[in-house]
Amino acid sequence: MADVYGYVRVSTREQNEGRQMAALSGVRIPKKNIYIDKRSGSDFNRPMYQQMVKRLKPDDVLYVKSIDRLGRNYEEILEQWRMLTKEKGVDIVVLDMPLLDTRRGRDLMGTFLSDIVLQVLSFVAENERKNIRERQKEGIEAAKTRGVRFGRPPKPVPDNFRQVYDRWLLKQISGEEAARLCNLTAATFYRRAREMKDPIAR
């Protein structure tokens, strides 16, 4: 007897699967058959996805909200689609795109149209991913030229740093001892010492 499954993926940045779960609520899917990954869609090495694939058998139906929830890598989406539909004999339904429903049009023309739509959408999904990455890179570079610094703000210099630094400079104490007196790691103390010598290094 065929089973019905649902697959949900959110990136670790989003942490919110609400919209996808709401879309799947219109389909009668047993709760135990809904698999959720909180991983990037750059590849298919996701624990819940792999676990679900092992359970899928011929004539089962897999629902996803949109093609980019399945993945974001154009070639890998096509390969997974082929593996699921051709090798495992599973039907796939993409809720946001009714044309991507392998239960319909099982004749040659239906399959042909479905494959074309899939390839176009997969290509668009991957292109958008690349564009986002490029825009982020350009934004970071532009911000750097304006003097914006990224990462966590540096911890304030301890009140006794100058005094300890001078003692270290005069070789009265070792770098490790200086770091301990400032309650810093040795690496942080040496970095601060370099900045003290060369303010531009900041």
Coordinates of N, CA and C in Angstrom, one line a residue:
M1 N 0.9 -1.2 0.0 CA 0.0 0.0 0.0 C 0.9 1.2 0.0
A2 N 0.5 2.2 -0.8 CA 1.4 3.4 -1.0 C 1.2 4.3 0.3
D3 N 2.3 5.0 0.6 CA 2.3 5.9 1.8 C 2.6 7.3 1.2
V4 N 2.2 8.3 2.1 CA 2.4 9.7 1.7 C 3.4 10.3 2.7
Y5 N 4.3 11.1 2.1 CA 5.4 11.7 2.9 C 5.4 13.2 2.6
G6 N 6.0 13.9 3.5 CA 6.2 15.4 3.3 C 7.7 15.7 3.7
Y7 N 8.3 16.6 2.9 CA 9.6 17.0 3.3 C 9.7 18.5 3.4
V8 N 10.3 18.9 4.5 CA 10.5 20.3 4.8 C 12.0 20.6 5.1
R9 N 12.4 21.7 4.5 CA 13.8 22.1 4.8 C 13.9 23.6 5.0
V10 N 14.5 24.0 6.1 CA 14.8 25.4 6.4 C 16.3 25.5 6.6
S11 N 16.9 26.7 6.3 CA 18.3 26.9 6.5 C 18.5 27.2 8.0
T12 N 19.7 27.0 8.5 CA 19.9 27.3 9.9 C 19.7 28.7 10.3
R13 N 19.7 29.6 9.2 CA 19.5 31.0 9.5 C 18.0 31.3 9.7
E14 N 17.1 30.6 9.0 CA 15.7 30.9 9.1 C 15.1 30.3 10.4
Q15 N 15.3 29.0 10.6 CA 14.8 28.4 11.8 C 13.3 28.5 11.9
N16 N 12.6 28.5 10.8 CA 11.1 28.6 10.8 C 10.5 27.8 9.7
E17 N 9.9 26.7 10.1 CA 9.3 25.8 9.1 C 7.8 26.0 9.0
G18 N 7.3 27.1 9.6 CA 5.8 27.3 9.7 C 5.1 27.4 8.4
R19 N 5.7 28.1 7.4 CA 5.0 28.3 6.1 C 4.9 26.9 5.4
Q20 N 6.0 26.2 5.4 CA 6.0 24.9 4.7 C 5.0 23.9 5.4
M21 N 5.0 23.9 6.7 CA 4.1 23.0 7.4 C 2.7 23.4 7.1
A22 N 2.4 24.7 7.0 CA 1.0 25.1 6.7 C 0.6 24.7 5.3
A23 N 1.5 24.7 4.4 CA 1.3 24.3 3.0 C 1.0 22.8 3.0
L24 N 1.7 22.0 3.8 CA 1.5 20.6 3.8 C 0.3 20.1 4.6
S25 N -0.3 21.1 5.4 CA -1.4 20.7 6.2 C -2.6 20.4 5.4
G26 N -2.7 20.9 4.1 CA -3.8 20.6 3.3 C -3.8 19.2 2.7
V27 N -2.7 18.5 2.9 CA -2.5 17.1 2.5 C -2.5 16.2 3.7
R28 N -3.2 15.1 3.6 CA -3.2 14.2 4.7 C -2.0 13.4 4.8
I29 N -1.0 13.9 5.6 CA 0.3 13.2 5.8 C 0.4 12.8 7.2
P30 N 0.6 11.6 7.5 CA 0.9 11.2 8.9 C 2.1 12.0 9.5
K31 N 1.9 12.4 10.7 CA 3.0 13.2 11.4 C 4.4 12.5 11.3
K32 N 4.3 11.2 11.5 CA 5.6 10.4 11.5 C 6.2 10.4 10.1
N33 N 5.5 10.8 9.0 CA 6.0 10.7 7.7 C 6.4 12.1 7.2
I34 N 6.5 13.1 8.1 CA 7.0 14.4 7.7 C 8.4 14.5 8.2
Y35 N 9.3 14.8 7.3 CA 10.7 14.9 7.7 C 11.2 16.3 7.5
I36 N 11.9 16.8 8.6 CA 12.3 18.2 8.6 C 13.8 18.3 8.8
D37 N 14.5 19.0 7.9 CA 15.9 19.2 8.0 C 16.2 20.7 8.2
K38 N 17.0 21.1 9.1 CA 17.4 22.5 9.3 C 18.9 22.6 8.8
R39 N 19.0 22.5 7.5 CA 20.3 22.5 6.9 C 20.3 23.3 5.6
S40 N 21.5 23.6 5.1 CA 21.6 24.3 3.8 C 21.1 23.4 2.7
G41 N 20.7 23.9 1.6 CA 20.2 23.1 0.5 C 21.3 23.0 -0.5
S42 N 22.6 23.2 -0.2 CA 23.6 23.1 -1.1 C 23.9 21.7 -1.6
D43 N 23.6 20.7 -0.8 CA 23.7 19.3 -1.2 C 22.7 18.5 -0.5
F44 N 22.7 17.2 -0.7 CA 21.6 16.3 -0.2 C 22.1 15.4 1.0
N45 N 23.3 15.8 1.5 CA 23.8 15.1 2.7 C 23.1 15.6 4.0
R46 N 21.8 15.4 4.0 CA 21.0 15.8 5.2 C 20.4 14.6 5.9
P47 N 20.5 14.5 7.2 CA 20.2 13.3 7.9 C 18.7 12.9 7.7
M48 N 17.8 13.8 7.8 CA 16.3 13.5 7.8 C 15.9 13.1 6.3
Y49 N 16.5 13.8 5.4 CA 16.2 13.5 4.0 C 16.7 12.1 3.6
Q50 N 17.9 11.8 4.0 CA 18.5 10.5 3.7 C 17.6 9.4 4.4
Q51 N 17.2 9.7 5.6 CA 16.4 8.7 6.4 C 15.0 8.5 5.7
M52 N 14.5 9.6 5.2 CA 13.2 9.5 4.4 C 13.4 8.7 3.2
V53 N 14.4 8.9 2.4 CA 14.7 8.2 1.1 C 14.7 6.7 1.3
K54 N 15.4 6.3 2.5 CA 15.5 4.9 2.7 C 14.1 4.2 2.9
R55 N 13.1 5.0 3.4 CA 11.8 4.5 3.7 C 10.9 4.5 2.4
L56 N 11.2 5.3 1.5 CA 10.4 5.5 0.3 C 10.4 4.2 -0.5
K57 N 9.2 3.8 -1.0 CA 9.0 2.6 -1.9 C 8.2 3.0 -3.1
P58 N 8.1 2.1 -4.1 CA 7.3 2.4 -5.3 C 5.9 2.8 -5.0
D59 N 5.4 3.8 -5.7 CA 4.1 4.3 -5.6 C 3.8 5.2 -4.4
D60 N 4.8 5.4 -3.5 CA 4.7 6.4 -2.5 C 4.6 7.8 -3.1
V61 N 4.1 8.7 -2.4 CA 4.0 10.1 -2.9 C 4.7 11.0 -1.9
L62 N 5.6 11.9 -2.5 CA 6.4 12.8 -1.7 C 5.9 14.2 -2.0
Y63 N 5.5 15.0 -1.0 CA 5.1 16.4 -1.1 C 6.2 17.3 -0.6
V64 N 6.5 18.4 -1.4 CA 7.3 19.5 -1.0 C 6.6 20.8 -1.3
K65 N 6.9 21.8 -0.6 CA 6.2 23.1 -0.8 C 6.7 23.7 -2.1
S66 N 8.0 23.8 -2.3 CA 8.6 24.4 -3.5 C 9.9 23.6 -3.9
I67 N 10.3 23.8 -5.1 CA 11.5 23.0 -5.6 C 12.7 23.4 -4.9
D68 N 12.8 24.7 -4.4 CA 14.1 25.0 -3.7 C 14.1 24.5 -2.3
R69 N 13.0 24.0 -1.8 CA 13.0 23.3 -0.5 C 13.7 21.9 -0.6
L70 N 13.5 21.3 -1.8 CA 14.2 20.0 -2.1 C 15.7 20.2 -2.1
G71 N 16.1 21.3 -2.8 CA 17.5 21.6 -2.8 C 17.8 22.9 -3.6
R72 N 19.1 23.3 -3.7 CA 19.4 24.5 -4.4 C 20.5 24.3 -5.4
N73 N 21.0 23.1 -5.5 CA 22.0 22.8 -6.5 C 21.3 22.2 -7.7
Y74 N 21.4 22.9 -8.9 CA 20.7 22.5 -10.1 C 20.9 21.0 -10.5
E75 N 22.2 20.6 -10.6 CA 22.5 19.3 -11.1 C 22.0 18.2 -10.1
E76 N 22.2 18.5 -8.8 CA 21.8 17.5 -7.8 C 20.3 17.4 -7.6
I77 N 19.6 18.5 -7.8 CA 18.1 18.4 -7.8 C 17.6 17.4 -8.9
L78 N 18.2 17.6 -10.1 CA 17.8 16.8 -11.3 C 18.2 15.3 -11.0
E79 N 19.3 15.1 -10.4 CA 19.8 13.7 -10.1 C 18.9 13.1 -9.1
Q80 N 18.5 13.8 -8.0 CA 17.6 13.3 -7.0 C 16.2 13.0 -7.6
W81 N 15.7 13.9 -8.4 CA 14.4 13.8 -9.0 C 14.4 12.5 -9.8
R82 N 15.5 12.3 -10.6 CA 15.6 11.1 -11.5 C 15.6 9.8 -10.6
M83 N 16.4 9.9 -9.5 CA 16.6 8.7 -8.6 C 15.2 8.4 -8.0
L84 N 14.5 9.4 -7.5 CA 13.3 9.1 -6.8 C 12.2 8.6 -7.7
T85 N 12.0 9.3 -8.9 CA 10.9 8.9 -9.8 C 11.2 7.7 -10.6
K86 N 12.5 7.6 -11.1 CA 12.8 6.5 -12.0 C 13.3 5.2 -11.3
E87 N 14.2 5.4 -10.4 CA 14.8 4.2 -9.7 C 13.9 3.7 -8.6
K88 N 13.3 4.6 -7.7 CA 12.5 4.2 -6.6 C 11.0 4.1 -7.0
G89 N 10.6 4.7 -8.1 CA 9.2 4.7 -8.5 C 8.3 5.5 -7.6
V90 N 8.8 6.6 -7.1 CA 8.1 7.5 -6.2 C 7.5 8.6 -7.0
D91 N 6.3 9.1 -6.6 CA 5.7 10.3 -7.2 C 6.1 11.5 -6.4
I92 N 6.3 12.6 -7.0 CA 6.7 13.8 -6.4 C 5.7 14.9 -6.7
V93 N 5.2 15.6 -5.7 CA 4.3 16.7 -5.9 C 4.9 18.0 -5.3
V94 N 5.1 19.0 -6.2 CA 5.6 20.3 -5.7 C 4.3 21.2 -5.6
L95 N 4.0 21.6 -4.4 CA 2.7 22.3 -4.1 C 2.6 23.7 -4.8
D96 N 3.8 24.4 -4.9 CA 3.8 25.7 -5.5 C 3.7 25.7 -7.0
M97 N 3.9 24.5 -7.6 CA 4.0 24.4 -9.0 C 3.2 23.2 -9.5
P98 N 1.9 23.3 -9.7 CA 1.0 22.2 -10.1 C 1.6 21.4 -11.3
L99 N 2.3 22.0 -12.2 CA 2.9 21.2 -13.3 C 3.9 20.2 -12.9
L100 N 4.5 20.4 -11.7 CA 5.4 19.4 -11.2 C 4.7 18.5 -10.2
D101 N 3.9 17.6 -10.9 CA 3.1 16.6 -10.1 C 3.2 15.3 -11.0
T102 N 4.1 14.4 -10.6 CA 4.3 13.3 -11.5 C 3.2 12.3 -11.5
R103 N 2.2 12.5 -10.7 CA 1.0 11.6 -10.8 C 0.1 12.0 -12.0
R104 N 0.3 13.2 -12.6 CA -0.4 13.6 -13.7 C 0.4 13.4 -15.0
G105 N -0.3 13.3 -16.1 CA 0.4 13.2 -17.4 C 1.5 12.1 -17.4
R106 N 1.2 10.9 -17.1 CA 2.2 9.8 -17.1 C 2.5 9.4 -18.5
D107 N 1.8 10.0 -19.5 CA 2.2 9.7 -20.9 C 3.5 10.4 -21.3
L108 N 4.0 10.2 -22.5 CA 5.2 10.7 -22.9 C 5.2 12.3 -22.9
M109 N 4.1 12.9 -23.3 CA 4.1 14.3 -23.4 C 4.0 14.9 -22.0
G110 N 3.3 14.3 -21.1 CA 3.2 14.8 -19.7 C 4.6 14.7 -19.0
T111 N 5.3 13.6 -19.2 CA 6.6 13.5 -18.6 C 7.6 14.5 -19.2
F112 N 7.5 14.7 -20.5 CA 8.3 15.7 -21.2 C 8.1 17.1 -20.6
L113 N 6.9 17.5 -20.5 CA 6.6 18.8 -20.0 C 7.1 19.0 -18.5
S114 N 6.8 18.0 -17.7 CA 7.3 18.0 -16.3 C 8.8 18.1 -16.2
D115 N 9.5 17.4 -17.1 CA 11.0 17.4 -17.1 C 11.5 18.8 -17.4
I116 N 10.8 19.5 -18.5 CA 11.2 20.8 -18.9 C 11.0 21.8 -17.8
V117 N 9.8 21.8 -17.2 CA 9.5 22.7 -16.1 C 10.5 22.5 -14.9
L118 N 10.8 21.3 -14.6 CA 11.7 21.0 -13.5 C 13.1 21.6 -13.8
Q119 N 13.6 21.4 -15.0 CA 14.9 21.9 -15.3 C 15.0 23.4 -15.3
V120 N 13.9 24.1 -15.8 CA 13.9 25.5 -15.8 C 13.9 26.0 -14.3
L121 N 13.0 25.4 -13.5 CA 12.9 25.9 -12.1 C 14.2 25.6 -11.3
S122 N 14.8 24.5 -11.5 CA 16.0 24.1 -10.8 C 17.1 25.1 -11.2
F123 N 17.2 25.4 -12.5 CA 18.2 26.4 -13.0 C 17.9 27.8 -12.3
V124 N 16.7 28.2 -12.3 CA 16.3 29.5 -11.7 C 16.7 29.5 -10.2
A125 N 16.4 28.4 -9.5 CA 16.7 28.3 -8.0 C 18.2 28.4 -7.8
E126 N 19.0 27.7 -8.6 CA 20.5 27.8 -8.4 C 21.0 29.2 -8.8
N127 N 20.5 29.7 -9.9 CA 20.9 31.1 -10.3 C 20.7 32.1 -9.2
E128 N 19.5 32.0 -8.6 CA 19.1 33.0 -7.5 C 20.1 32.8 -6.4
R129 N 20.4 31.6 -6.0 CA 21.4 31.3 -5.0 C 22.7 32.0 -5.3
K130 N 23.2 31.8 -6.5 CA 24.5 32.4 -6.9 C 24.4 33.9 -6.9
N131 N 23.3 34.5 -7.3 CA 23.1 35.9 -7.3 C 23.1 36.5 -5.9
I132 N 22.5 35.8 -5.0 CA 22.4 36.2 -3.6 C 23.8 36.3 -3.0
R133 N 24.6 35.2 -3.3 CA 26.0 35.1 -2.8 C 26.8 36.3 -3.4
E134 N 26.6 36.6 -4.7 CA 27.4 37.6 -5.3 C 27.0 39.0 -4.7
R135 N 25.7 39.2 -4.5 CA 25.3 40.5 -3.9 C 25.8 40.6 -2.5
Q136 N 25.8 39.5 -1.7 CA 26.4 39.6 -0.4 C 27.9 40.0 -0.4
K137 N 28.6 39.3 -1.4 CA 30.0 39.6 -1.5 C 30.3 41.1 -1.9
E138 N 29.5 41.6 -2.8 CA 29.6 43.0 -3.3 C 29.3 43.9 -2.1
G139 N 28.3 43.6 -1.4 CA 27.9 44.4 -0.2 C 28.9 44.5 0.8
I140 N 29.6 43.3 1.1 CA 30.6 43.3 2.1 C 31.8 44.1 1.7
E141 N 32.2 44.0 0.4 CA 33.3 44.7 -0.1 C 33.1 46.2 -0.1
A142 N 31.8 46.6 -0.4 CA 31.5 48.0 -0.4 C 31.5 48.6 1.0
A143 N 31.1 47.7 2.0 CA 31.1 48.1 3.4 C 32.5 48.3 3.9
K144 N 33.4 47.4 3.5 CA 34.8 47.4 3.9 C 35.5 48.7 3.5
T145 N 35.1 49.1 2.2 CA 35.8 50.3 1.7 C 35.3 51.6 2.5
R146 N 34.1 51.5 3.1 CA 33.6 52.6 3.9 C 34.1 52.5 5.3
G147 N 34.9 51.5 5.6 CA 35.5 51.3 6.9 C 34.7 50.5 7.9
V148 N 33.6 49.8 7.4 CA 32.8 49.0 8.3 C 33.6 47.7 8.6
R149 N 33.6 47.4 9.9 CA 34.4 46.2 10.3 C 33.4 45.1 10.6
F150 N 33.7 43.9 10.3 CA 32.8 42.7 10.5 C 33.3 41.8 11.6
G151 N 32.5 41.0 12.1 CA 32.8 40.1 13.2 C 32.5 40.7 14.5
R152 N 32.8 40.0 15.6 CA 32.4 40.5 16.9 C 33.3 41.7 17.3
P153 N 32.8 42.6 18.0 CA 33.6 43.8 18.4 C 34.7 43.3 19.3
P154 N 35.9 43.9 19.2 CA 37.0 43.4 20.1 C 36.7 43.7 21.6
K155 N 37.2 42.9 22.5 CA 37.0 43.1 23.9 C 37.8 44.4 24.3
P156 N 37.3 45.1 25.2 CA 38.1 46.3 25.6 C 39.5 45.9 26.2
V157 N 40.4 46.8 26.0 CA 41.8 46.5 26.6 C 41.7 46.6 28.1
P158 N 42.3 45.6 28.8 CA 42.3 45.6 30.3 C 43.0 46.9 30.8
D159 N 42.5 47.4 31.9 CA 43.1 48.6 32.5 C 44.6 48.6 32.7
N160 N 45.1 47.4 33.1 CA 46.5 47.3 33.4 C 47.3 46.9 32.2
F161 N 46.7 46.9 31.0 CA 47.4 46.4 29.8 C 48.7 47.2 29.5
R162 N 48.6 48.6 29.5 CA 49.8 49.4 29.2 C 50.9 49.1 30.2
Q163 N 50.6 49.0 31.4 CA 51.6 48.8 32.4 C 52.3 47.4 32.2
V164 N 51.5 46.4 32.0 CA 52.0 45.0 31.7 C 52.7 45.0 30.4
Y165 N 52.2 45.6 29.4 CA 52.9 45.7 28.1 C 54.3 46.3 28.2
D166 N 54.4 47.4 29.0 CA 55.7 48.0 29.1 C 56.7 47.1 29.8
R167 N 56.2 46.3 30.8 CA 57.1 45.4 31.5 C 57.5 44.3 30.6
W168 N 56.6 43.8 29.7 CA 56.9 42.8 28.7 C 57.9 43.3 27.7
L169 N 57.7 44.6 27.3 CA 58.6 45.2 26.3 C 60.0 45.3 26.9
L170 N 60.1 45.5 28.2 CA 61.5 45.6 28.8 C 62.0 44.3 29.2
K171 N 61.3 43.2 28.8 CA 61.7 41.8 29.1 C 61.8 41.5 30.6
Q172 N 60.9 42.2 31.3 CA 60.8 41.9 32.8 C 60.0 40.7 33.0
I173 N 59.0 40.4 32.1 CA 58.1 39.3 32.2 C 58.0 38.7 30.8
S174 N 57.6 37.4 30.8 CA 57.3 36.7 29.6 C 56.0 37.1 29.0
G175 N 55.8 36.7 27.7 CA 54.5 37.0 27.1 C 53.4 36.2 27.8
E176 N 53.7 34.9 28.2 CA 52.6 34.1 28.9 C 52.2 34.8 30.2
E177 N 53.2 35.3 30.9 CA 53.0 35.9 32.2 C 52.2 37.2 32.0
A178 N 52.5 37.9 31.0 CA 51.8 39.2 30.6 C 50.4 38.9 30.3
A179 N 50.1 37.8 29.5 CA 48.8 37.5 29.1 C 48.0 37.1 30.4
R180 N 48.6 36.3 31.3 CA 47.9 35.9 32.5 C 47.6 37.1 33.4
L181 N 48.5 38.1 33.5 CA 48.2 39.3 34.3 C 47.1 40.1 33.7
C182 N 46.9 40.1 32.4 CA 45.9 40.8 31.7 C 44.6 40.0 31.6
N183 N 44.6 38.8 32.0 CA 43.5 37.9 31.9 C 43.1 37.7 30.4
L184 N 44.1 37.5 29.6 CA 44.0 37.3 28.2 C 44.6 36.0 27.8
T185 N 44.2 35.5 26.6 CA 45.0 34.4 26.0 C 46.3 34.9 25.5
A186 N 47.3 34.1 25.4 CA 48.6 34.5 24.9 C 48.5 35.1 23.5
A187 N 47.6 34.4 22.6 CA 47.4 34.9 21.2 C 46.8 36.3 21.2
T188 N 45.9 36.5 22.1 CA 45.2 37.9 22.2 C 46.2 38.9 22.7
F189 N 47.0 38.6 23.7 CA 48.0 39.5 24.2 C 48.9 40.0 23.1
Y190 N 49.5 39.0 22.4 CA 50.5 39.3 21.3 C 49.8 40.1 20.2
R191 N 48.5 39.8 19.9 CA 47.9 40.6 18.9 C 47.7 42.1 19.4
R192 N 47.3 42.2 20.6 CA 47.1 43.6 21.2 C 48.5 44.3 21.2
A193 N 49.5 43.5 21.5 CA 50.9 44.1 21.6 C 51.3 44.6 20.2
R194 N 51.0 43.9 19.1 CA 51.3 44.3 17.8 C 50.5 45.6 17.4
E195 N 49.2 45.6 17.8 CA 48.4 46.8 17.6 C 49.0 48.0 18.3
M196 N 49.5 47.8 19.5 CA 50.1 48.9 20.3 C 51.3 49.4 19.5
K197 N 52.1 48.5 18.9 CA 53.3 49.0 18.2 C 52.9 49.7 16.9
D198 N 51.9 49.1 16.2 CA 51.5 49.6 14.9 C 50.0 49.8 14.9
P199 N 49.5 51.1 15.3 CA 48.0 51.3 15.3 C 47.3 51.0 14.0
I200 N 48.0 51.1 12.9 CA 47.3 50.8 11.6 C 46.9 49.4 11.5
A201 N 47.6 48.5 12.3 CA 47.2 47.0 12.3 C 45.8 46.8 12.8
R202 N 45.3 47.8 13.5 CA 44.0 47.7 14.1 C 42.9 47.7 13.0

